[in-house]
mmCIF file of C-alpha atoms and ligand atoms in Angstrom:
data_model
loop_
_atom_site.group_PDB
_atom_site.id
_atom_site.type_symbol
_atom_site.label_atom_id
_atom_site.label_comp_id
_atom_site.label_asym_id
_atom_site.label_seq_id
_atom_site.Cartn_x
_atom_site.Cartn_y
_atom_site.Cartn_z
ATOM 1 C CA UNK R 1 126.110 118.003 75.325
ATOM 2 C CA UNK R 2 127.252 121.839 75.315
ATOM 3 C CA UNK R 3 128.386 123.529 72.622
ATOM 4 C CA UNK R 4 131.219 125.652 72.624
ATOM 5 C CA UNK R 5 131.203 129.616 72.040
ATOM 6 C CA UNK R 6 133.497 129.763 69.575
ATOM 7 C CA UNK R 7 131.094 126.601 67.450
ATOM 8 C CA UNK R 8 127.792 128.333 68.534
ATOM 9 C CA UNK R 9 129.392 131.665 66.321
ATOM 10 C CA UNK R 10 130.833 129.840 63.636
ATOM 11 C CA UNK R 11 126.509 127.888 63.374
ATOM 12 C CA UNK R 12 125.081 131.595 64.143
ATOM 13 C CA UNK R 13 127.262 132.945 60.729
ATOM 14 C CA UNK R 14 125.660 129.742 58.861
ATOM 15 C CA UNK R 15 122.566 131.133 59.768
ATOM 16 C CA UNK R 16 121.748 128.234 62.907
ATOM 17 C CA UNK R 17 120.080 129.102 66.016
ATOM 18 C CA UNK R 18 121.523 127.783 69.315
ATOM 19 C CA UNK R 19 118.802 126.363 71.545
ATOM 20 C CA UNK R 20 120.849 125.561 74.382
ATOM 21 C CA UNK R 21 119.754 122.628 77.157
ATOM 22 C CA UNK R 22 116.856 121.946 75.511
ATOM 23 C CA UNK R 23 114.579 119.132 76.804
ATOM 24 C CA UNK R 24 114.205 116.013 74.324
ATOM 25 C CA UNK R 25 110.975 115.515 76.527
ATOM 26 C CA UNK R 26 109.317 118.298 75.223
ATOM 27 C CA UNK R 27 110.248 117.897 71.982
ATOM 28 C CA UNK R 28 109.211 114.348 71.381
ATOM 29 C CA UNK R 29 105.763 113.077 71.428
ATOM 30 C CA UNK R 30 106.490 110.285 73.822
ATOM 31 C CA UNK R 31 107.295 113.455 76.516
ATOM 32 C CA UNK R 32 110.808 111.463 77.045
ATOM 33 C CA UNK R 33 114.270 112.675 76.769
ATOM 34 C CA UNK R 34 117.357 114.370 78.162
ATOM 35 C CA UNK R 35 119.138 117.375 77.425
ATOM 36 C CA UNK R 36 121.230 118.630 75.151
ATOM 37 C CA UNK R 37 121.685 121.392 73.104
ATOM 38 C CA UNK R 38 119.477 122.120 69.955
ATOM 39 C CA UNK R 39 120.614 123.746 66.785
ATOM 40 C CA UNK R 40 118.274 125.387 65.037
ATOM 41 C CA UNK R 41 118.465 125.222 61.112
ATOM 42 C CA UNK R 42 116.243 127.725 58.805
ATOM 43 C CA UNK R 43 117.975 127.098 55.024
ATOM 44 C CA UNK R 44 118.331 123.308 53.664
ATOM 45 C CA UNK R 45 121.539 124.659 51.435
ATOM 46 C CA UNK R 46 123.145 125.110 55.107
ATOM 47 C CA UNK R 47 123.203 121.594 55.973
ATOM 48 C CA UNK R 48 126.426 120.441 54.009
ATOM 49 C CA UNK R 49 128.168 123.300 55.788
ATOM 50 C CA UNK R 50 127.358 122.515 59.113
ATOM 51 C CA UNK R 51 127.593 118.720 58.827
ATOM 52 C CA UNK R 52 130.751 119.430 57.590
ATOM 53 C CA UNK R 53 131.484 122.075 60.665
ATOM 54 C CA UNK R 54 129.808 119.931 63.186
ATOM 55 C CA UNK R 55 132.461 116.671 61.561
ATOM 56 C CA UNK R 56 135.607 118.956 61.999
ATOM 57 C CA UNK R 57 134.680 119.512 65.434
ATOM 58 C CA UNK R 58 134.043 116.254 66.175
ATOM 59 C CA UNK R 59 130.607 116.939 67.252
ATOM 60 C CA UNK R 60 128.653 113.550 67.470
ATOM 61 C CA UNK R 61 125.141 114.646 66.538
ATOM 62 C CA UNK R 62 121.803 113.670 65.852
ATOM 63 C CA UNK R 63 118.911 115.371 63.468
ATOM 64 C CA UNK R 64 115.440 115.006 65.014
ATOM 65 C CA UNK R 65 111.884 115.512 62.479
ATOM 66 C CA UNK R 66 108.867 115.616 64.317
ATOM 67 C CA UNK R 67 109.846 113.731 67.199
ATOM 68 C CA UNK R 68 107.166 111.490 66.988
ATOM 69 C CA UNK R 69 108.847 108.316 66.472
ATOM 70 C CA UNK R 70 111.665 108.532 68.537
ATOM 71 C CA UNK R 71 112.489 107.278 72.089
ATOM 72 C CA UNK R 72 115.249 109.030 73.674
ATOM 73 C CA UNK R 73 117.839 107.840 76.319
ATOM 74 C CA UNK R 74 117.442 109.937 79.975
ATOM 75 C CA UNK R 75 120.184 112.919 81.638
ATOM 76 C CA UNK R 76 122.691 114.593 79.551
ATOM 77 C CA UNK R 77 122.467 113.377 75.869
ATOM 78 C CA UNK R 78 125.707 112.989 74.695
ATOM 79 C CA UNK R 79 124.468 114.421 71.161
ATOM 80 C CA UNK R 80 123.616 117.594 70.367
ATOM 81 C CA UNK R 81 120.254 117.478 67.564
ATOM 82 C CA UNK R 82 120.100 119.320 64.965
ATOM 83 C CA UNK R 83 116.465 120.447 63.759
ATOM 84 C CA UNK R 84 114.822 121.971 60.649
ATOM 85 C CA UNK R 85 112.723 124.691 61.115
ATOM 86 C CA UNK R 86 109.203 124.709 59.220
ATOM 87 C CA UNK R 87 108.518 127.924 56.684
ATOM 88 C CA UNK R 88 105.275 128.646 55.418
ATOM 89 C CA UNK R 89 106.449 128.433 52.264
ATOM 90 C CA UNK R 90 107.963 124.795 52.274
ATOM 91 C CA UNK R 91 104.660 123.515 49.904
ATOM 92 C CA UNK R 92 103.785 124.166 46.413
ATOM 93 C CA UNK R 93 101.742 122.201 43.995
ATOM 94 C CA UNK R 94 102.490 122.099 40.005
ATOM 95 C CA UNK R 95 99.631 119.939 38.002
ATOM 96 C CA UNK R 96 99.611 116.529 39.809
ATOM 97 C CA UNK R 97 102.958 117.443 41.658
ATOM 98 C CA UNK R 98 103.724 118.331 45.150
ATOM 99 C CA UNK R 99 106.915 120.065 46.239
ATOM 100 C CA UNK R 100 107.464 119.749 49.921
ATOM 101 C CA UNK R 101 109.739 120.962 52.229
ATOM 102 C CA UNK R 102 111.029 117.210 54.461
ATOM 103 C CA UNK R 103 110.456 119.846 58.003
ATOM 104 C CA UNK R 104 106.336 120.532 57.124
ATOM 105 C CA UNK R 105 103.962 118.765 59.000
ATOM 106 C CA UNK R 106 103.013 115.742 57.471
ATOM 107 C CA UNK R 107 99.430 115.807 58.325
ATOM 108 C CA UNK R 108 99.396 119.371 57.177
ATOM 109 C CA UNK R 109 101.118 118.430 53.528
ATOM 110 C CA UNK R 110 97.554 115.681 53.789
ATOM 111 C CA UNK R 111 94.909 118.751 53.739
ATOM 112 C CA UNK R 112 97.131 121.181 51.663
ATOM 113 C CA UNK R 113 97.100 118.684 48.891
ATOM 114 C CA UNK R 114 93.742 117.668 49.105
ATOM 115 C CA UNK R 115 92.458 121.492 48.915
ATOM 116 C CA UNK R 116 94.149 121.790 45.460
ATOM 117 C CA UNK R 117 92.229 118.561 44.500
ATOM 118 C CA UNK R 118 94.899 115.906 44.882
ATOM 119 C CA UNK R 119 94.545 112.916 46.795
ATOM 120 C CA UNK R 120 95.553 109.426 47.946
ATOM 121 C CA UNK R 121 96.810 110.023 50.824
ATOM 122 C CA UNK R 122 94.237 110.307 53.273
ATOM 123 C CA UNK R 123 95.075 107.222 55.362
ATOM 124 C CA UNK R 124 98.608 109.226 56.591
ATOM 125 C CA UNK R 125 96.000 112.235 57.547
ATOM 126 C CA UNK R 126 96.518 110.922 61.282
ATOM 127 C CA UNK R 127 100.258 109.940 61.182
ATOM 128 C CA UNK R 128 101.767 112.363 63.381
ATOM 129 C CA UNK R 129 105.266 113.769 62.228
ATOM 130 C CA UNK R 130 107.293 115.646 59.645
ATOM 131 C CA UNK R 131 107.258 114.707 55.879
ATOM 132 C CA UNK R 132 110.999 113.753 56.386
ATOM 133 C CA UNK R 133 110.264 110.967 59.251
ATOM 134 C CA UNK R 134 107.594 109.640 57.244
ATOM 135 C CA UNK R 135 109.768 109.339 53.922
ATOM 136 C CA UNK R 136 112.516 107.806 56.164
ATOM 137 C CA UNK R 137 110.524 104.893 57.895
ATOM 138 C CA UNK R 138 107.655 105.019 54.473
ATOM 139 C CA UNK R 139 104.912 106.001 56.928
ATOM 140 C CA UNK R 140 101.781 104.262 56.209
ATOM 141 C CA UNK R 141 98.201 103.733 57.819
ATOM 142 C CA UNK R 142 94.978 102.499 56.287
ATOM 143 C CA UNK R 143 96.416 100.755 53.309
ATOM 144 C CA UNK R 144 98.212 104.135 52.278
ATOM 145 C CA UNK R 145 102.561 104.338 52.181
ATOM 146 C CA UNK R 146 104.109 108.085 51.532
ATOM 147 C CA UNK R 147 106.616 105.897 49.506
ATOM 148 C CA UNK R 148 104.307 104.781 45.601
ATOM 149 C CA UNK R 149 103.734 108.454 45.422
ATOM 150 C CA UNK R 150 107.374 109.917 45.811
ATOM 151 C CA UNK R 151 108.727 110.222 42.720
ATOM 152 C CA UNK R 152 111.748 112.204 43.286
ATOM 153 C CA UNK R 153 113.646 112.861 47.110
ATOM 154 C CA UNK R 154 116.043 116.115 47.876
ATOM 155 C CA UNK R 155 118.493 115.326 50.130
ATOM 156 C CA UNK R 156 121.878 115.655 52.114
ATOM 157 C CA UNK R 157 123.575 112.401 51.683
ATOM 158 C CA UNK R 158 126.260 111.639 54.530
ATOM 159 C CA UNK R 159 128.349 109.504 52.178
ATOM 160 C CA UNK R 160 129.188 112.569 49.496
ATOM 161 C CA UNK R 161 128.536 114.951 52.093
ATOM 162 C CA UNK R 162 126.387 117.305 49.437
ATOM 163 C CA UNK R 163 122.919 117.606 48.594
ATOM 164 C CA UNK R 164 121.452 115.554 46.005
ATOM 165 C CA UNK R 165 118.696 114.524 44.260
ATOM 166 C CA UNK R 166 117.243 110.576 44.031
ATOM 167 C CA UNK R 167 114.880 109.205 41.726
ATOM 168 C CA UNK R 168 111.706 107.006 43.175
ATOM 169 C CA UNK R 169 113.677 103.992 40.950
ATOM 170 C CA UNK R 170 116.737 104.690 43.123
ATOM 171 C CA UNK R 171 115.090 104.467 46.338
ATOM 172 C CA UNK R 172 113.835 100.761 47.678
ATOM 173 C CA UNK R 173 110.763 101.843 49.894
ATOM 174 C CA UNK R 174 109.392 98.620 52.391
ATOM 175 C CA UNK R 175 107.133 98.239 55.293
ATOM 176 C CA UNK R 176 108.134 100.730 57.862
ATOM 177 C CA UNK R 177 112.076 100.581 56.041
ATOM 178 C CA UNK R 178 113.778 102.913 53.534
ATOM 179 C CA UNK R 179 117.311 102.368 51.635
ATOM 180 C CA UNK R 180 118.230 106.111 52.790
ATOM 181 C CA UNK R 181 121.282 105.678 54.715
ATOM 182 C CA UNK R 182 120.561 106.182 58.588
ATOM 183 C CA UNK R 183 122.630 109.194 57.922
ATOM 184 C CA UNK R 184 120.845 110.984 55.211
ATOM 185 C CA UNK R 185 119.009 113.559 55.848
ATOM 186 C CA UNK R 186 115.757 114.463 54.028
ATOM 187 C CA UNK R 187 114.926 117.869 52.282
ATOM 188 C CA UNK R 188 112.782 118.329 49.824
ATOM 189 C CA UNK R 189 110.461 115.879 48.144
ATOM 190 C CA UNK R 190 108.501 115.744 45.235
ATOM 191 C CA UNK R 191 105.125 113.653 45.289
ATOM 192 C CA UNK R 192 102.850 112.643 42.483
ATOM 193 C CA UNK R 193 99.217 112.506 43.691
ATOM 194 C CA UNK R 194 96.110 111.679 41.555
ATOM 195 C CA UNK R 195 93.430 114.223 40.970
ATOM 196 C CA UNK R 196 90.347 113.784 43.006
ATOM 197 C CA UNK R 197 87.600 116.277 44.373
ATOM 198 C CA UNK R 198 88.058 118.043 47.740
ATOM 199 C CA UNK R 199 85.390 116.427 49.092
ATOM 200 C CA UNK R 200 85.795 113.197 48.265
ATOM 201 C CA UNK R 201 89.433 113.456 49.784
ATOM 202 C CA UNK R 202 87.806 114.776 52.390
ATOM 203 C CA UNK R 203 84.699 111.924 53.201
ATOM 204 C CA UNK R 204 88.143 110.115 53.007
ATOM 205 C CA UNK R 205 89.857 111.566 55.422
ATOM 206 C CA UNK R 206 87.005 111.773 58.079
ATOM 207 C CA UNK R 207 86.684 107.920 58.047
ATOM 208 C CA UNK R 208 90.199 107.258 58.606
ATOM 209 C CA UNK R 209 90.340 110.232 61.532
ATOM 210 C CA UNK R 210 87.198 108.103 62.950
ATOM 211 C CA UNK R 211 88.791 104.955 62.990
ATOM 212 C CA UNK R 212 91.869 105.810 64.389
ATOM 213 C CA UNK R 213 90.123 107.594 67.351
ATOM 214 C CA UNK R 214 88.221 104.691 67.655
ATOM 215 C CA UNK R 215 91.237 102.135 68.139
ATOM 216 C CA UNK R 216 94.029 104.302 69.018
ATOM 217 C CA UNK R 217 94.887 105.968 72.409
ATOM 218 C CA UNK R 218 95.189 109.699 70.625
ATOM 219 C CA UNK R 219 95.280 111.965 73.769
ATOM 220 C CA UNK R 220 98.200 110.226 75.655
ATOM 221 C CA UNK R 221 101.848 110.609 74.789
ATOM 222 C CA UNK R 222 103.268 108.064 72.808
ATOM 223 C CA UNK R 223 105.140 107.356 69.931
ATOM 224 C CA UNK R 224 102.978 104.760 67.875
ATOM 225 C CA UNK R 225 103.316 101.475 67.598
ATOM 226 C CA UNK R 226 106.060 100.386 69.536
ATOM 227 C CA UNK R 227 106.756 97.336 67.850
ATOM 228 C CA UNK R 228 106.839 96.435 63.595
ATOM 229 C CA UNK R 229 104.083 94.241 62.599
ATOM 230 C CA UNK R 230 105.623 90.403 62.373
ATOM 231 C CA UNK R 231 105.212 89.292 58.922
ATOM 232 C CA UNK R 232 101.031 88.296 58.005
ATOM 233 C CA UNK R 233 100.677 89.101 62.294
ATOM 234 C CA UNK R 234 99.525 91.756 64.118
ATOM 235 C CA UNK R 235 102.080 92.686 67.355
ATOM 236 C CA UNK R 236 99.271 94.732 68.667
ATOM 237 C CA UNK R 237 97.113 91.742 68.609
ATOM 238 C CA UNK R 238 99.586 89.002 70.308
ATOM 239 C CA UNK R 239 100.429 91.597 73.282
ATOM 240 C CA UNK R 240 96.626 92.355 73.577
ATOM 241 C CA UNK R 241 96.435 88.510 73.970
ATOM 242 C CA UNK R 242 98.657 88.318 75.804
ATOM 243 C CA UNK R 243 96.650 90.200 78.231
ATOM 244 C CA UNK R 244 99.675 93.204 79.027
ATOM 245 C CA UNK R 245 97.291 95.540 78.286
ATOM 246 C CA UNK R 246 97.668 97.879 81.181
ATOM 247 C CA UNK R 247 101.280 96.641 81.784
ATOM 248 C CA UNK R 248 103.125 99.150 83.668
ATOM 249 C CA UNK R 249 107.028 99.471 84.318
ATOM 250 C CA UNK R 250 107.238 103.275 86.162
ATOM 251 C CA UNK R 251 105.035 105.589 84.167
ATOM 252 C CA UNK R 252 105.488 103.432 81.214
ATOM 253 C CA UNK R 253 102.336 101.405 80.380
ATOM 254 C CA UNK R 254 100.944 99.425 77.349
ATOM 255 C CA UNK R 255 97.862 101.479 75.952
ATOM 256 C CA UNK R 256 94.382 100.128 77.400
ATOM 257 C CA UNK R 257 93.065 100.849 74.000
ATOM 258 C CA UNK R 258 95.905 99.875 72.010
ATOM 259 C CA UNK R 259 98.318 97.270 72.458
ATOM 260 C CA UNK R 260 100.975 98.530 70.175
ATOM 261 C CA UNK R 261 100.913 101.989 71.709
ATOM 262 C CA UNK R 262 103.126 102.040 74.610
ATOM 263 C CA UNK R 263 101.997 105.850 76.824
ATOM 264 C CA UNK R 264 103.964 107.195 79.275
ATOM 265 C CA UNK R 265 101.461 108.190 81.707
ATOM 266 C CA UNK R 266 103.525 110.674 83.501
ATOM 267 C CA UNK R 267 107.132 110.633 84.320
ATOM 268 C CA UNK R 268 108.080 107.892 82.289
ATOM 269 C CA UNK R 269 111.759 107.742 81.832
ATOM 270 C CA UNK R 270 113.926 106.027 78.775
ATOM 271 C CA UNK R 271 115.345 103.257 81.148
ATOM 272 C CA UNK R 272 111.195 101.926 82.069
ATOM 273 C CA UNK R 273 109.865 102.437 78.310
ATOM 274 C CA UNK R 274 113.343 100.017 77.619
ATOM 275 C CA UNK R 275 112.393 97.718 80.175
ATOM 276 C CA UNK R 276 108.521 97.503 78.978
ATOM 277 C CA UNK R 277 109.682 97.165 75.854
ATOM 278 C CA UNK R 278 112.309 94.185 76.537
ATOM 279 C CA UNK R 279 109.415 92.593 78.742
ATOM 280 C CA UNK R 280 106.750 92.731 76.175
ATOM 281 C CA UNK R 281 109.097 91.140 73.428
ATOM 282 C CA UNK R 282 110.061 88.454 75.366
ATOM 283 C CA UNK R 283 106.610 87.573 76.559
ATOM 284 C CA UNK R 284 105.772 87.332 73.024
ATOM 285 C CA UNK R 285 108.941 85.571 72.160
ATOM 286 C CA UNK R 286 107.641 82.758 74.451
ATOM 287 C CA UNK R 287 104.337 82.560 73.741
ATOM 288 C CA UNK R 288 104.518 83.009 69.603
ATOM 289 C CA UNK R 289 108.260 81.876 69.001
ATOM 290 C CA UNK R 290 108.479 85.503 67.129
ATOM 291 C CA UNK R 291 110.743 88.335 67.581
ATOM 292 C CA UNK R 292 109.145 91.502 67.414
ATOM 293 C CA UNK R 293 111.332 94.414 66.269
ATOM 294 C CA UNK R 294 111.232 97.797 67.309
ATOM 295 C CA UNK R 295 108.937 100.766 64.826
ATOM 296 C CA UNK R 296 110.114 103.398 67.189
ATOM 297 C CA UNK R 297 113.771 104.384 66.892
ATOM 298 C CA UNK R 298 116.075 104.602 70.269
ATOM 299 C CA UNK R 299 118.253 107.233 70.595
ATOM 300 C CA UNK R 300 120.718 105.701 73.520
ATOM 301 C CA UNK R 301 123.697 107.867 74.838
HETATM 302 N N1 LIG L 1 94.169 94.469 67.811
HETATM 303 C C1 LIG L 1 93.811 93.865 68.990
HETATM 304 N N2 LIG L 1 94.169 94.483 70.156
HETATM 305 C C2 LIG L 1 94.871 95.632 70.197
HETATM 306 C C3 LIG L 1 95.260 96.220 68.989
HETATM 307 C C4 LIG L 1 94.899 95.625 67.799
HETATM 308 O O1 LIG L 1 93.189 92.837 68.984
HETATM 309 O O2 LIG L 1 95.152 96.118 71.292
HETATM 310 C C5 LIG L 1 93.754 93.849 66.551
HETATM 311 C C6 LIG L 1 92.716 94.708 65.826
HETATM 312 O O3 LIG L 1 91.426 94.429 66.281
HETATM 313 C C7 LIG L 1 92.930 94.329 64.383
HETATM 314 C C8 LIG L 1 94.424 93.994 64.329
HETATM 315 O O4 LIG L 1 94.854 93.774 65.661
HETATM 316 O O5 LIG L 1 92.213 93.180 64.056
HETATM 317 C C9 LIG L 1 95.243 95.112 63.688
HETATM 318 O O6 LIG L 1 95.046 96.313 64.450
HETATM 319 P P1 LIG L 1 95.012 97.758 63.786
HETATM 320 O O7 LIG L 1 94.017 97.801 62.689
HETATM 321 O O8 LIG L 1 94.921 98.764 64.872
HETATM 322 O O9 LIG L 1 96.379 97.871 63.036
HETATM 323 P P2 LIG L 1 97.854 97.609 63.539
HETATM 324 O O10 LIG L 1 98.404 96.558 62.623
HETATM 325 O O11 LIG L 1 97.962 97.371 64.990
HETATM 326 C C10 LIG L 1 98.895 99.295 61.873
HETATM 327 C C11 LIG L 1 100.032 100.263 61.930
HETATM 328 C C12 LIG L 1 99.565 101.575 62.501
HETATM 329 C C13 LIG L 1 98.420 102.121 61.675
HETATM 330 C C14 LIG L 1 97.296 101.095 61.674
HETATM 331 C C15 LIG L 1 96.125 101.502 60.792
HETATM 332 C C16 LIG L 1 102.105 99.046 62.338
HETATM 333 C C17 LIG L 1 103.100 98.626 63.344
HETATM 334 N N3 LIG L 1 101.060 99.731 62.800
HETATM 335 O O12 LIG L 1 98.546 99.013 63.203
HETATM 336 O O13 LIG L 1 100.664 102.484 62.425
HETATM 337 O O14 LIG L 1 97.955 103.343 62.214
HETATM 338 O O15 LIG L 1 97.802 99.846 61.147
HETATM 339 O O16 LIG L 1 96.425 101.272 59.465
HETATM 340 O O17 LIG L 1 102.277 98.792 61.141
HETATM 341 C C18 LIG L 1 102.612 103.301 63.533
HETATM 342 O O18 LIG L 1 103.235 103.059 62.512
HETATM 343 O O19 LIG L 1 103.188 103.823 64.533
HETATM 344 C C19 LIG L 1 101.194 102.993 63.591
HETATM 345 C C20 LIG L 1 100.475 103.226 64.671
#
């Protein structure tokens, strides 16, 4: 989708930056997407003001983290995505307390924590993403969920259209599910970590790097797991089983080394990850009687 002139000058005044066509692909980890164009947002006080612009205009749009959970639909997007720019300042620590910006890195926000002593989260250290993804799906890995050490979340809530702040009380976090609205959109958070030597955080961290490389398919381009876990099951498991391993639909393929971990291999597009997707859940469907539901979020047109 193309932005107007007139809009791009109005975003520019609100401090934005057009990126115009840009490529979803190579802004997404899976390396699949269309184009639209990208606005570029440096200030979390804009965003009211631009949702707000972007809602006059009747602008359908979209705002993208780290683009590493997200599959999106193939040609002209008929969204334009709005994305946060990192600073270097967006991370401070205050006694057991970590302010975070929702754009930094979330991996990043891991090792900056653990050099001033504070850990527990080690097991996201390999979660690829921005803070704001993980508080929005409660990333977890290795027994560890962003969500029991929130304690209070800055954001722009669609419904009142201003920023606000939420209490951990006020916020229901589950397994890979949040009670943010799927319009919200995540600024600033505040976590509570428990004091722990550097390098204990760090013997920490190097086991859970080790068993990830040792499982997951790290050097392709993929999104994660594809699928939620079923309830007490493992999906990765039941397609491994399954013997899909391999599987291909295009450039779309189940992982080798992880069945959960669907990699496009080359020129994957939307349409093939769909149909491997739609395959693999009703194989499983037929031989387990469960419906798996999707981790990674679709962005159709
Ligand atoms: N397994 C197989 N074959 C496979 C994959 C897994 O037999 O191809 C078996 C493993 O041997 C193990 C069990 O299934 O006994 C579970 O596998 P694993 O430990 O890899 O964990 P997972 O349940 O598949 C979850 C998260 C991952 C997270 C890991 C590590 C979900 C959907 N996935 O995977 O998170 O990294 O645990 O804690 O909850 C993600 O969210 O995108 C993600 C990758």
């Amino acid at each position: 989708m193309r932005i107007s002139a007139q809009l791009e000058a109005r975003l520019r005044e609100l401090g934005a930056e057009l990126r115009p066509a840009a490529s979803l692909a190579e802004h997404t980890s899976l390396g699949i997407g269309g184009t639209t164009d990208e606005i570029l947002l440096r200030h979390y006080e804009t965003v009211p003001k631009i949702m707000r612009l972007l809602a006059e205009e009747g602008v359908p749009h979209r705002f993208l983290g780290g683009g590493t959970n997200v599959l999106v639909d193939d040609g002209e997007l008929s969204f334009v995505v709005l994305h946060m720019l990192t600073s270097a300042l967006g991370m401070h620590v205050e006694g057991n307390a970590a302010y975070v910006d929702a754009a930094a890195d979330l991996g990043a926000t891991v090792t900056f924590c653990a050099k001033h002593d504070l850990g527990g989260m080690e097991g996201l250290i390999g979660v690829p993403g921005s803070v704001g993804g993980a508080l929005r799906m409660n990333a977890g890995a290795y027994g560890t969920q962003i969500g029991p050490h929130v304690r209070e979340v800055e954001l722009y809530r669609a419904a009142s259209g201003e920023i606000e702040s939420v209490r951990d009380s006020e916020i229901r976090f589950d397994y890979r599910h949040t009670s943010f609205a799927p319009e919200d959109v995540m600024l600033r958070v505040k976590l509570e970590l428990p004091s722990q030597p550097f390098q204990e955080i760090l013997a920490g961290i190097k086991v859970c790097n080790e068993k990830r490389r040792s499982s997951q398919p790290l050097n392709q381009k993929s999104a994660g797991c594809i699928f939620k876990n079923p309830p007490g099951g493992s999906a990765g498991r039941m397609i491994d089983e399954l013997g899909l391993k391999g599987h291909r639909v295009g450039d779309a393929m189940v992982s080798d080394r992880h069945a959960n971990f669907f990699v496009n291999t080359g020129q994957a597009r939307c349409v093939d990850m769909l149909k491997l997707i739609d395959l693999v859940r009703e194989r499983v469907r037929g031989a387990y009687g469960i419906e798996l539901e999707n981790e990674v979020i679709v962005w159709r047109n």
